[in-house]
């Protein structure tokens, strides 16, 4: 008997599929479309490890399943190749990023090819290709013209080691997510995208998306909408006529305000210089705070510090009480108005601060005996005419009473969009002494990244592009006079914010995407990738998409209808995250050559629920390989016209289970259903041709090579992957199965799997036929039978 030679089989079919172009996709026809997308990787130097393909395997199974179900499937792949990782790799290994990227892509591609994925490679894209980034630059120009891209001089996050500015989203616990360095605040010119204009839509449109709740929640949290009010407090002091505006989400507690707190950066402090008596001390405090990071400042359990402004008091507009004003670093400059009204009786931070500085604490909500601070709802007390009102109802009334303004605030900040690095899309802007900031005309795109000698950061806070005189010096597109090019580049997240559009029309020279193709393919029906992108890529892409919708470049409001389940990591055999450091990295190439791509695919899906973390286990992959060996041997069973009724029932149960579970991303149960069916087939003396045919079709998405080989051996000429999915016939499956516990005199003696809803009579017949049961009976009579339907039968002797 010939062994299952996975190497021969897999090579052979991969070549044939490519030669015949069976995964090439065209738009049109009568079939409904289905766009299945993986997050495209950045091609790092170390290649894929075994954890990476998990999502790709899942989408490949799903794509093949949909194709066989009559869908016109778009399933593309490409490369997210700009950005710091590629550049740092290039600097470390002393090769030009362009060359490094080319080499890495080649390696990645060869690895993906080994796994038999059904990508349409004719649609491959690469974000560093000028023909691609021409359109990334085009979108920037459109945003600039719409007033959504602007220059700012606000202090930004600066990583002293990567020597570049970073967006808020690029920090992890206040550190650079790339290198772990402490972030500095550095005032410098930068380009910023006004994502905050879209905050409301980004938030409300989440409701209609078929995404995991956890990702939606992460986005809601990141956008962080707070509904509250701005309320003015006038100041008293020598000849002062100033007001401090606070932002509060709790205007209902206004009568309980016992002091105000300003952030140390608050601009009013400069204006008040002459009225503040302890000016020196305030200045010293401001300097001290400058050393601290935002994380330190807002940490909940940190001892709060602050200092009172001597010589100045504020007036509570609700009850005209005079209250002190503090400066404290727990109030952040860039949230709300940078000033807070403090209500120690009903707010945790204010309570701690008030205790420390001996400030009055005044209850205004009846906590019915609860400890302070009381943050729950209740009736107002000590609040003048508002007493006895429910606090939620009182909110807008009190705001009206003091002439405040209801408003919303967001945690989301505008997107710092420039990087002082080489390996990114040049920002298509020219600076002219006469005309100022001038956009490059669309017809001059792409602004190509020039070749440089040294692409390492210059150390001056400028991009290395600034050192290339010949490139920097240009003509002003407006007046024709001498001008300079913008030397900042775009962040890594630019190219990935719209790439899914380009796959639908990758060769288009006239527009980013043709109208007809856009209408046909978009939105993406299923998107799968790591949930670490929940608040960055997925928010940025939604933002760009909404902008493109507004300028009528796309016709849908959202890019990704459904996001597959969260992707659980595959850990090393030791249960730790795979990493060079632990020496527990498993290379998929080795697994493929030893056990085969089909085994790797099935094992990766069988290792645990898709969303769970699971540890790699070599013993178990051998088990999976044995399953495929068994399938390979099944080809030798005689194939007949008619098979057993049992096999027919099992087949239809399996069709049903496999179909519904692929659709719902429950791949581990798909595999176990297939294993159960294989055991059934192994028991059969012969297998009906129709059952064998349908079984191979069920196998095709999981093990495309083996299924194709067995399909050809069975005499079929056209690829199995172009055949249609078996039809589930509910009449063939009378019932679901249940497990019945068999007790004799109250002790468990046996268990059996039977069809659901059998009667006591039917179960009795089955039970008495069991060897284990008859052993216990040994001729004794049954006095009584207790039967709990679908659960338990107890024979009393
Ligand atoms: C009075 C009050 C009473 C507040 C109370 C809360 C509870 P979120 O939900 O995060 O938007 N706040 C406003 N601006 C701030 C700043 N720049 N830095 C630090 N804290 C600031 O929180 C809004 C609440 O956080 C506001 O409502 C304000 O305190 C504080 F029982 O006002 B509150
Ligand atoms: Zn000019």
mmCIF file with all atom_site columns, N, CA and C in Angstrom, residues 317-375:
data_model
loop_
_atom_site.group_PDB
_atom_site.id
_atom_site.type_symbol
_atom_site.label_atom_id
_atom_site.label_alt_id
_atom_site.label_comp_id
_atom_site.label_asym_id
_atom_site.label_entity_id
_atom_site.label_seq_id
_atom_site.pdbx_PDB_ins_code
_atom_site.Cartn_x
_atom_site.Cartn_y
_atom_site.Cartn_z
_atom_site.occupancy
_atom_site.B_iso_or_equiv
_atom_site.pdbx_formal_charge
_atom_site.auth_seq_id
_atom_site.auth_comp_id
_atom_site.auth_asym_id
_atom_site.auth_atom_id
_atom_site.pdbx_PDB_model_num
ATOM 1   N N  . UNK A 1 317 ? -21.360 79.524 41.193 1.00 0.00 ? 317 UNK A N  1
ATOM 2   C CA . UNK A 1 317 ? -22.475 80.250 40.585 1.00 0.00 ? 317 UNK A CA 1
ATOM 3   C C  . UNK A 1 317 ? -23.841 79.762 41.087 1.00 0.00 ? 317 UNK A C  1
ATOM 4   N N  . UNK A 1 318 ? -23.885 78.597 41.718 1.00 0.00 ? 318 UNK A N  1
ATOM 5   C CA . UNK A 1 318 ? -25.171 78.074 42.168 1.00 0.00 ? 318 UNK A CA 1
ATOM 6   C C  . UNK A 1 318 ? -25.604 78.701 43.483 1.00 0.00 ? 318 UNK A C  1
ATOM 7   N N  . UNK A 1 319 ? -24.637 78.884 44.412 1.00 0.00 ? 319 UNK A N  1
ATOM 8   C CA . UNK A 1 319 ? -25.020 79.376 45.738 1.00 0.00 ? 319 UNK A CA 1
ATOM 9   C C  . UNK A 1 319 ? -24.178 80.567 46.198 1.00 0.00 ? 319 UNK A C  1
ATOM 10  N N  . UNK A 1 320 ? -23.364 81.112 45.280 1.00 0.00 ? 320 UNK A N  1
ATOM 11  C CA . UNK A 1 320 ? -22.544 82.305 45.553 1.00 0.00 ? 320 UNK A CA 1
ATOM 12  C C  . UNK A 1 320 ? -21.528 82.094 46.673 1.00 0.00 ? 320 UNK A C  1
ATOM 13  N N  . UNK A 1 321 ? -21.251 80.852 47.060 1.00 0.00 ? 321 UNK A N  1
ATOM 14  C CA . UNK A 1 321 ? -20.234 80.606 48.078 1.00 0.00 ? 321 UNK A CA 1
ATOM 15  C C  . UNK A 1 321 ? -18.854 80.905 47.512 1.00 0.00 ? 321 UNK A C  1
ATOM 16  N N  . UNK A 1 322 ? -17.971 81.412 48.370 1.00 0.00 ? 322 UNK A N  1
ATOM 17  C CA . UNK A 1 322 ? -16.607 81.695 47.953 1.00 0.00 ? 322 UNK A CA 1
ATOM 18  C C  . UNK A 1 322 ? -15.737 80.468 48.243 1.00 0.00 ? 322 UNK A C  1
ATOM 19  N N  . UNK A 1 323 ? -15.004 80.007 47.245 1.00 0.00 ? 323 UNK A N  1
ATOM 20  C CA . UNK A 1 323 ? -14.233 78.765 47.396 1.00 0.00 ? 323 UNK A CA 1
ATOM 21  C C  . UNK A 1 323 ? -12.794 78.965 46.919 1.00 0.00 ? 323 UNK A C  1
ATOM 22  N N  . UNK A 1 324 ? -11.850 78.182 47.485 1.00 0.00 ? 324 UNK A N  1
ATOM 23  C CA . UNK A 1 324 ? -10.452 78.327 47.076 1.00 0.00 ? 324 UNK A CA 1
ATOM 24  C C  . UNK A 1 324 ? -10.165 77.695 45.707 1.00 0.00 ? 324 UNK A C  1
ATOM 25  N N  . UNK A 1 325 ? -9.049  78.110 45.098 1.00 0.00 ? 325 UNK A N  1
ATOM 26  C CA . UNK A 1 325 ? -8.624  77.581 43.797 1.00 0.00 ? 325 UNK A CA 1
ATOM 27  C C  . UNK A 1 325 ? -7.249  76.940 43.941 1.00 0.00 ? 325 UNK A C  1
ATOM 28  N N  . UNK A 1 326 ? -7.105  75.729 43.450 1.00 0.00 ? 326 UNK A N  1
ATOM 29  C CA . UNK A 1 326 ? -5.834  75.002 43.525 1.00 0.00 ? 326 UNK A CA 1
ATOM 30  C C  . UNK A 1 326 ? -5.262  74.755 42.127 1.00 0.00 ? 326 UNK A C  1
ATOM 31  N N  . UNK A 1 327 ? -3.965  74.471 42.114 1.00 0.00 ? 327 UNK A N  1
ATOM 32  C CA . UNK A 1 327 ? -3.340  73.903 40.918 1.00 0.00 ? 327 UNK A CA 1
ATOM 33  C C  . UNK A 1 327 ? -2.905  72.502 41.311 1.00 0.00 ? 327 UNK A C  1
ATOM 34  N N  . UNK A 1 328 ? -3.265  71.504 40.512 1.00 0.00 ? 328 UNK A N  1
ATOM 35  C CA . UNK A 1 328 ? -2.848  70.144 40.863 1.00 0.00 ? 328 UNK A CA 1
ATOM 36  C C  . UNK A 1 328 ? -2.638  69.343 39.585 1.00 0.00 ? 328 UNK A C  1
ATOM 37  N N  . UNK A 1 329 ? -1.664  68.428 39.641 1.00 0.00 ? 329 UNK A N  1
ATOM 38  C CA . UNK A 1 329 ? -1.292  67.749 38.388 1.00 0.00 ? 329 UNK A CA 1
ATOM 39  C C  . UNK A 1 329 ? -2.226  66.606 38.029 1.00 0.00 ? 329 UNK A C  1
ATOM 40  N N  . UNK A 1 330 ? -3.159  66.253 38.900 1.00 0.00 ? 330 UNK A N  1
ATOM 41  C CA . UNK A 1 330 ? -4.099  65.212 38.468 1.00 0.00 ? 330 UNK A CA 1
ATOM 42  C C  . UNK A 1 330 ? -5.119  65.761 37.468 1.00 0.00 ? 330 UNK A C  1
ATOM 43  N N  . UNK A 1 331 ? -5.139  67.074 37.315 1.00 0.00 ? 331 UNK A N  1
ATOM 44  C CA . UNK A 1 331 ? -5.975  67.650 36.266 1.00 0.00 ? 331 UNK A CA 1
ATOM 45  C C  . UNK A 1 331 ? -5.112  67.832 35.018 1.00 0.00 ? 331 UNK A C  1
ATOM 46  N N  . UNK A 1 332 ? -5.572  67.272 33.926 1.00 0.00 ? 332 UNK A N  1
ATOM 47  C CA . UNK A 1 332 ? -4.795  67.288 32.696 1.00 0.00 ? 332 UNK A CA 1
ATOM 48  C C  . UNK A 1 332 ? -5.146  68.508 31.858 1.00 0.00 ? 332 UNK A C  1
ATOM 49  N N  . UNK A 1 333 ? -4.121  69.036 31.182 1.00 0.00 ? 333 UNK A N  1
ATOM 50  C CA . UNK A 1 333 ? -4.306  70.269 30.421 1.00 0.00 ? 333 UNK A CA 1
ATOM 51  C C  . UNK A 1 333 ? -5.194  70.055 29.205 1.00 0.00 ? 333 UNK A C  1
ATOM 52  N N  . UNK A 1 334 ? -5.095  68.860 28.611 1.00 0.00 ? 334 UNK A N  1
ATOM 53  C CA . UNK A 1 334 ? -5.723  68.694 27.305 1.00 0.00 ? 334 UNK A CA 1
ATOM 54  C C  . UNK A 1 334 ? -6.996  67.877 27.339 1.00 0.00 ? 334 UNK A C  1
ATOM 55  N N  . UNK A 1 335 ? -7.647  67.862 28.476 1.00 0.00 ? 335 UNK A N  1
ATOM 56  C CA . UNK A 1 335 ? -8.953  67.218 28.499 1.00 0.00 ? 335 UNK A CA 1
ATOM 57  C C  . UNK A 1 335 ? -9.969  68.228 29.009 1.00 0.00 ? 335 UNK A C  1
ATOM 58  N N  . UNK A 1 336 ? -11.125 68.220 28.414 1.00 0.00 ? 336 UNK A N  1
ATOM 59  C CA . UNK A 1 336 ? -12.162 69.161 28.835 1.00 0.00 ? 336 UNK A CA 1
ATOM 60  C C  . UNK A 1 336 ? -11.664 70.581 28.691 1.00 0.00 ? 336 UNK A C  1
ATOM 61  N N  . UNK A 1 337 ? -11.731 71.348 29.778 1.00 0.00 ? 337 UNK A N  1
ATOM 62  C CA . UNK A 1 337 ? -11.250 72.729 29.735 1.00 0.00 ? 337 UNK A CA 1
ATOM 63  C C  . UNK A 1 337 ? -9.956  72.882 30.527 1.00 0.00 ? 337 UNK A C  1
ATOM 64  N N  . UNK A 1 338 ? -9.427  71.763 31.018 1.00 0.00 ? 338 UNK A N  1
ATOM 65  C CA . UNK A 1 338 ? -8.210  71.843 31.829 1.00 0.00 ? 338 UNK A CA 1
ATOM 66  C C  . UNK A 1 338 ? -8.478  72.380 33.221 1.00 0.00 ? 338 UNK A C  1
ATOM 67  N N  . UNK A 1 339 ? -9.747  72.399 33.611 1.00 0.00 ? 339 UNK A N  1
ATOM 68  C CA . UNK A 1 339 ? -10.105 72.883 34.948 1.00 0.00 ? 339 UNK A CA 1
ATOM 69  C C  . UNK A 1 339 ? -11.275 72.063 35.472 1.00 0.00 ? 339 UNK A C  1
ATOM 70  N N  . UNK A 1 340 ? -11.264 71.828 36.777 1.00 0.00 ? 340 UNK A N  1
ATOM 71  C CA . UNK A 1 340 ? -12.242 70.922 37.385 1.00 0.00 ? 340 UNK A CA 1
ATOM 72  C C  . UNK A 1 340 ? -12.903 71.589 38.576 1.00 0.00 ? 340 UNK A C  1
ATOM 73  N N  . UNK A 1 341 ? -14.222 71.374 38.700 1.00 0.00 ? 341 UNK A N  1
ATOM 74  C CA . UNK A 1 341 ? -14.888 71.752 39.948 1.00 0.00 ? 341 UNK A CA 1
ATOM 75  C C  . UNK A 1 341 ? -14.861 70.519 40.841 1.00 0.00 ? 341 UNK A C  1
ATOM 76  N N  . UNK A 1 342 ? -14.409 70.706 42.078 1.00 0.00 ? 342 UNK A N  1
ATOM 77  C CA . UNK A 1 342 ? -14.190 69.540 42.933 1.00 0.00 ? 342 UNK A CA 1
ATOM 78  C C  . UNK A 1 342 ? -15.360 69.333 43.884 1.00 0.00 ? 342 UNK A C  1
ATOM 79  N N  . UNK A 1 343 ? -15.833 68.079 43.917 1.00 0.00 ? 343 UNK A N  1
ATOM 80  C CA . UNK A 1 343 ? -16.958 67.715 44.773 1.00 0.00 ? 343 UNK A CA 1
ATOM 81  C C  . UNK A 1 343 ? -16.526 66.534 45.640 1.00 0.00 ? 343 UNK A C  1
ATOM 82  N N  . UNK A 1 344 ? -15.803 66.813 46.731 1.00 0.00 ? 344 UNK A N  1
ATOM 83  C CA . UNK A 1 344 ? -15.205 65.715 47.491 1.00 0.00 ? 344 UNK A CA 1
ATOM 84  C C  . UNK A 1 344 ? -16.221 64.718 48.059 1.00 0.00 ? 344 UNK A C  1
ATOM 85  N N  . UNK A 1 345 ? -17.454 65.135 48.287 1.00 0.00 ? 345 UNK A N  1
ATOM 86  C CA . UNK A 1 345 ? -18.414 64.193 48.865 1.00 0.00 ? 345 UNK A CA 1
ATOM 87  C C  . UNK A 1 345 ? -18.823 63.111 47.871 1.00 0.00 ? 345 UNK A C  1
ATOM 88  N N  . UNK A 1 346 ? -18.608 63.387 46.562 1.00 0.00 ? 346 UNK A N  1
ATOM 89  C CA . UNK A 1 346 ? -19.139 62.455 45.572 1.00 0.00 ? 346 UNK A CA 1
ATOM 90  C C  . UNK A 1 346 ? -18.144 62.070 44.488 1.00 0.00 ? 346 UNK A C  1
ATOM 91  N N  . UNK A 1 347 ? -16.885 62.355 44.721 1.00 0.00 ? 347 UNK A N  1
ATOM 92  C CA . UNK A 1 347 ? -15.866 61.959 43.752 1.00 0.00 ? 347 UNK A CA 1
ATOM 93  C C  . UNK A 1 347 ? -14.631 61.467 44.496 1.00 0.00 ? 347 UNK A C  1
ATOM 94  N N  . UNK A 1 348 ? -14.137 60.326 44.067 1.00 0.00 ? 348 UNK A N  1
ATOM 95  C CA . UNK A 1 348 ? -13.048 59.656 44.759 1.00 0.00 ? 348 UNK A CA 1
ATOM 96  C C  . UNK A 1 348 ? -11.781 60.526 44.838 1.00 0.00 ? 348 UNK A C  1
ATOM 97  N N  . UNK A 1 349 ? -11.350 61.043 43.685 1.00 0.00 ? 349 UNK A N  1
ATOM 98  C CA . UNK A 1 349 ? -10.086 61.803 43.683 1.00 0.00 ? 349 UNK A CA 1
ATOM 99  C C  . UNK A 1 349 ? -10.213 63.081 44.503 1.00 0.00 ? 349 UNK A C  1
ATOM 100 N N  . UNK A 1 350 ? -11.341 63.763 44.322 1.00 0.00 ? 350 UNK A N  1
ATOM 101 C CA . UNK A 1 350 ? -11.549 65.000 45.073 1.00 0.00 ? 350 UNK A CA 1
ATOM 102 C C  . UNK A 1 350 ? -11.593 64.717 46.567 1.00 0.00 ? 350 UNK A C  1
ATOM 103 N N  . UNK A 1 351 ? -12.157 63.577 46.927 1.00 0.00 ? 351 UNK A N  1
ATOM 104 C CA . UNK A 1 351 ? -12.269 63.205 48.337 1.00 0.00 ? 351 UNK A CA 1
ATOM 105 C C  . UNK A 1 351 ? -10.880 63.043 48.964 1.00 0.00 ? 351 UNK A C  1
ATOM 106 N N  . UNK A 1 352 ? -10.025 62.302 48.269 1.00 0.00 ? 352 UNK A N  1
ATOM 107 C CA . UNK A 1 352 ? -8.661  62.075 48.772 1.00 0.00 ? 352 UNK A CA 1
ATOM 108 C C  . UNK A 1 352 ? -7.917  63.405 48.905 1.00 0.00 ? 352 UNK A C  1
ATOM 109 N N  . UNK A 1 353 ? -8.070  64.232 47.885 1.00 0.00 ? 353 UNK A N  1
ATOM 110 C CA . UNK A 1 353 ? -7.394  65.535 47.872 1.00 0.00 ? 353 UNK A CA 1
ATOM 111 C C  . UNK A 1 353 ? -7.899  66.419 49.025 1.00 0.00 ? 353 UNK A C  1
ATOM 112 N N  . UNK A 1 354 ? -9.214  66.428 49.238 1.00 0.00 ? 354 UNK A N  1
ATOM 113 C CA . UNK A 1 354 ? -9.811  67.265 50.287 1.00 0.00 ? 354 UNK A CA 1
ATOM 114 C C  . UNK A 1 354 ? -9.361  66.821 51.674 1.00 0.00 ? 354 UNK A C  1
ATOM 115 N N  . UNK A 1 355 ? -9.269  65.509 51.871 1.00 0.00 ? 355 UNK A N  1
ATOM 116 C CA . UNK A 1 355 ? -8.811  65.000 53.162 1.00 0.00 ? 355 UNK A CA 1
ATOM 117 C C  . UNK A 1 355 ? -7.377  65.456 53.410 1.00 0.00 ? 355 UNK A C  1
ATOM 118 N N  . UNK A 1 356 ? -6.551  65.359 52.358 1.00 0.00 ? 356 UNK A N  1
ATOM 119 C CA . UNK A 1 356 ? -5.149  65.710 52.508 1.00 0.00 ? 356 UNK A CA 1
ATOM 120 C C  . UNK A 1 356 ? -4.984  67.194 52.853 1.00 0.00 ? 356 UNK A C  1
ATOM 121 N N  . UNK A 1 357 ? -5.747  68.061 52.200 1.00 0.00 ? 357 UNK A N  1
ATOM 122 C CA . UNK A 1 357 ? -5.567  69.501 52.403 1.00 0.00 ? 357 UNK A CA 1
ATOM 123 C C  . UNK A 1 357 ? -6.624  70.120 53.313 1.00 0.00 ? 357 UNK A C  1
ATOM 124 N N  . UNK A 1 358 ? -7.353  69.247 54.042 1.00 0.00 ? 358 UNK A N  1
ATOM 125 C CA . UNK A 1 358 ? -8.340  69.738 55.006 1.00 0.00 ? 358 UNK A CA 1
ATOM 126 C C  . UNK A 1 358 ? -9.375  70.675 54.424 1.00 0.00 ? 358 UNK A C  1
ATOM 127 N N  . UNK A 1 359 ? -9.947  70.279 53.310 1.00 0.00 ? 359 UNK A N  1
ATOM 128 C CA . UNK A 1 359 ? -10.941 71.124 52.657 1.00 0.00 ? 359 UNK A CA 1
ATOM 129 C C  . UNK A 1 359 ? -12.337 70.632 53.032 1.00 0.00 ? 359 UNK A C  1
ATOM 130 N N  . UNK A 1 360 ? -13.323 71.528 53.022 1.00 0.00 ? 360 UNK A N  1
ATOM 131 C CA . UNK A 1 360 ? -14.673 71.120 53.412 1.00 0.00 ? 360 UNK A CA 1
ATOM 132 C C  . UNK A 1 360 ? -15.263 70.088 52.454 1.00 0.00 ? 360 UNK A C  1
ATOM 133 N N  . UNK A 1 361 ? -16.067 69.208 53.030 1.00 0.00 ? 361 UNK A N  1
ATOM 134 C CA . UNK A 1 361 ? -16.723 68.167 52.249 1.00 0.00 ? 361 UNK A CA 1
ATOM 135 C C  . UNK A 1 361 ? -18.219 68.325 52.458 1.00 0.00 ? 361 UNK A C  1
ATOM 136 N N  . UNK A 1 362 ? -18.935 68.559 51.363 1.00 0.00 ? 362 UNK A N  1
ATOM 137 C CA . UNK A 1 362 ? -20.352 68.879 51.510 1.00 0.00 ? 362 UNK A CA 1
ATOM 138 C C  . UNK A 1 362 ? -21.212 67.919 50.695 1.00 0.00 ? 362 UNK A C  1
ATOM 139 N N  . UNK A 1 363 ? -22.087 67.192 51.412 1.00 0.00 ? 363 UNK A N  1
ATOM 140 C CA . UNK A 1 363 ? -22.949 66.218 50.745 1.00 0.00 ? 363 UNK A CA 1
ATOM 141 C C  . UNK A 1 363 ? -24.090 66.915 50.032 1.00 0.00 ? 363 UNK A C  1
ATOM 142 N N  . UNK A 1 364 ? -24.334 66.527 48.777 1.00 0.00 ? 364 UNK A N  1
ATOM 143 C CA . UNK A 1 364 ? -25.493 67.090 48.072 1.00 0.00 ? 364 UNK A CA 1
ATOM 144 C C  . UNK A 1 364 ? -26.386 66.010 47.467 1.00 0.00 ? 364 UNK A C  1
ATOM 145 N N  . UNK A 1 365 ? -25.970 64.738 47.606 1.00 0.00 ? 365 UNK A N  1
ATOM 146 C CA . UNK A 1 365 ? -26.844 63.654 47.159 1.00 0.00 ? 365 UNK A CA 1
ATOM 147 C C  . UNK A 1 365 ? -27.033 62.700 48.325 1.00 0.00 ? 365 UNK A C  1
ATOM 148 N N  . UNK A 1 366 ? -28.284 62.318 48.537 1.00 0.00 ? 366 UNK A N  1
ATOM 149 C CA . UNK A 1 366 ? -28.604 61.468 49.669 1.00 0.00 ? 366 UNK A CA 1
ATOM 150 C C  . UNK A 1 366 ? -28.159 60.035 49.382 1.00 0.00 ? 366 UNK A C  1
ATOM 151 N N  . UNK A 1 367 ? -27.088 59.637 50.038 1.00 0.00 ? 367 UNK A N  1
ATOM 152 C CA . UNK A 1 367 ? -26.569 58.291 49.840 1.00 0.00 ? 367 UNK A CA 1
ATOM 153 C C  . UNK A 1 367 ? -27.194 57.271 50.767 1.00 0.00 ? 367 UNK A C  1
ATOM 154 N N  . UNK A 1 368 ? -28.187 57.674 51.522 1.00 0.00 ? 368 UNK A N  1
ATOM 155 C CA . UNK A 1 368 ? -28.910 56.791 52.449 1.00 0.00 ? 368 UNK A CA 1
ATOM 156 C C  . UNK A 1 368 ? -27.972 55.935 53.279 1.00 0.00 ? 368 UNK A C  1
ATOM 157 N N  . UNK A 1 369 ? -27.074 56.618 53.963 1.00 0.00 ? 369 UNK A N  1
ATOM 158 C CA . UNK A 1 369 ? -26.216 55.926 54.915 1.00 0.00 ? 369 UNK A CA 1
ATOM 159 C C  . UNK A 1 369 ? -24.943 55.339 54.334 1.00 0.00 ? 369 UNK A C  1
ATOM 160 N N  . UNK A 1 370 ? -24.710 55.501 53.031 1.00 0.00 ? 370 UNK A N  1
ATOM 161 C CA . UNK A 1 370 ? -23.479 54.971 52.431 1.00 0.00 ? 370 UNK A CA 1
ATOM 162 C C  . UNK A 1 370 ? -22.278 55.823 52.843 1.00 0.00 ? 370 UNK A C  1
ATOM 163 N N  . UNK A 1 371 ? -21.092 55.197 52.798 1.00 0.00 ? 371 UNK A N  1
ATOM 164 C CA . UNK A 1 371 ? -19.855 55.923 53.105 1.00 0.00 ? 371 UNK A CA 1
ATOM 165 C C  . UNK A 1 371 ? -19.522 56.922 52.016 1.00 0.00 ? 371 UNK A C  1
ATOM 166 N N  . UNK A 1 372 ? -18.711 57.911 52.355 1.00 0.00 ? 372 UNK A N  1
ATOM 167 C CA . UNK A 1 372 ? -18.214 58.863 51.370 1.00 0.00 ? 372 UNK A CA 1
ATOM 168 C C  . UNK A 1 372 ? -16.905 58.356 50.767 1.00 0.00 ? 372 UNK A C  1
ATOM 169 N N  . UNK A 1 373 ? -16.564 58.730 49.575 1.00 0.00 ? 373 UNK A N  1
ATOM 170 C CA . UNK A 1 373 ? -17.480 59.489 48.720 1.00 0.00 ? 373 UNK A CA 1
ATOM 171 C C  . UNK A 1 373 ? -18.588 58.595 48.188 1.00 0.00 ? 373 UNK A C  1
ATOM 172 N N  . UNK A 1 374 ? -19.785 59.151 48.048 1.00 0.00 ? 374 UNK A N  1
ATOM 173 C CA . UNK A 1 374 ? -20.917 58.399 47.509 1.00 0.00 ? 374 UNK A CA 1
ATOM 174 C C  . UNK A 1 374 ? -21.098 58.767 46.038 1.00 0.00 ? 374 UNK A C  1
ATOM 175 N N  . UNK A 1 375 ? -20.885 57.789 45.155 1.00 0.00 ? 375 UNK A N  1
ATOM 176 C CA . UNK A 1 375 ? -20.901 58.138 43.726 1.00 0.00 ? 375 UNK A CA 1
ATOM 177 C C  . UNK A 1 375 ? -22.179 57.674 43.031 1.00 0.00 ? 375 UNK A C  1
#
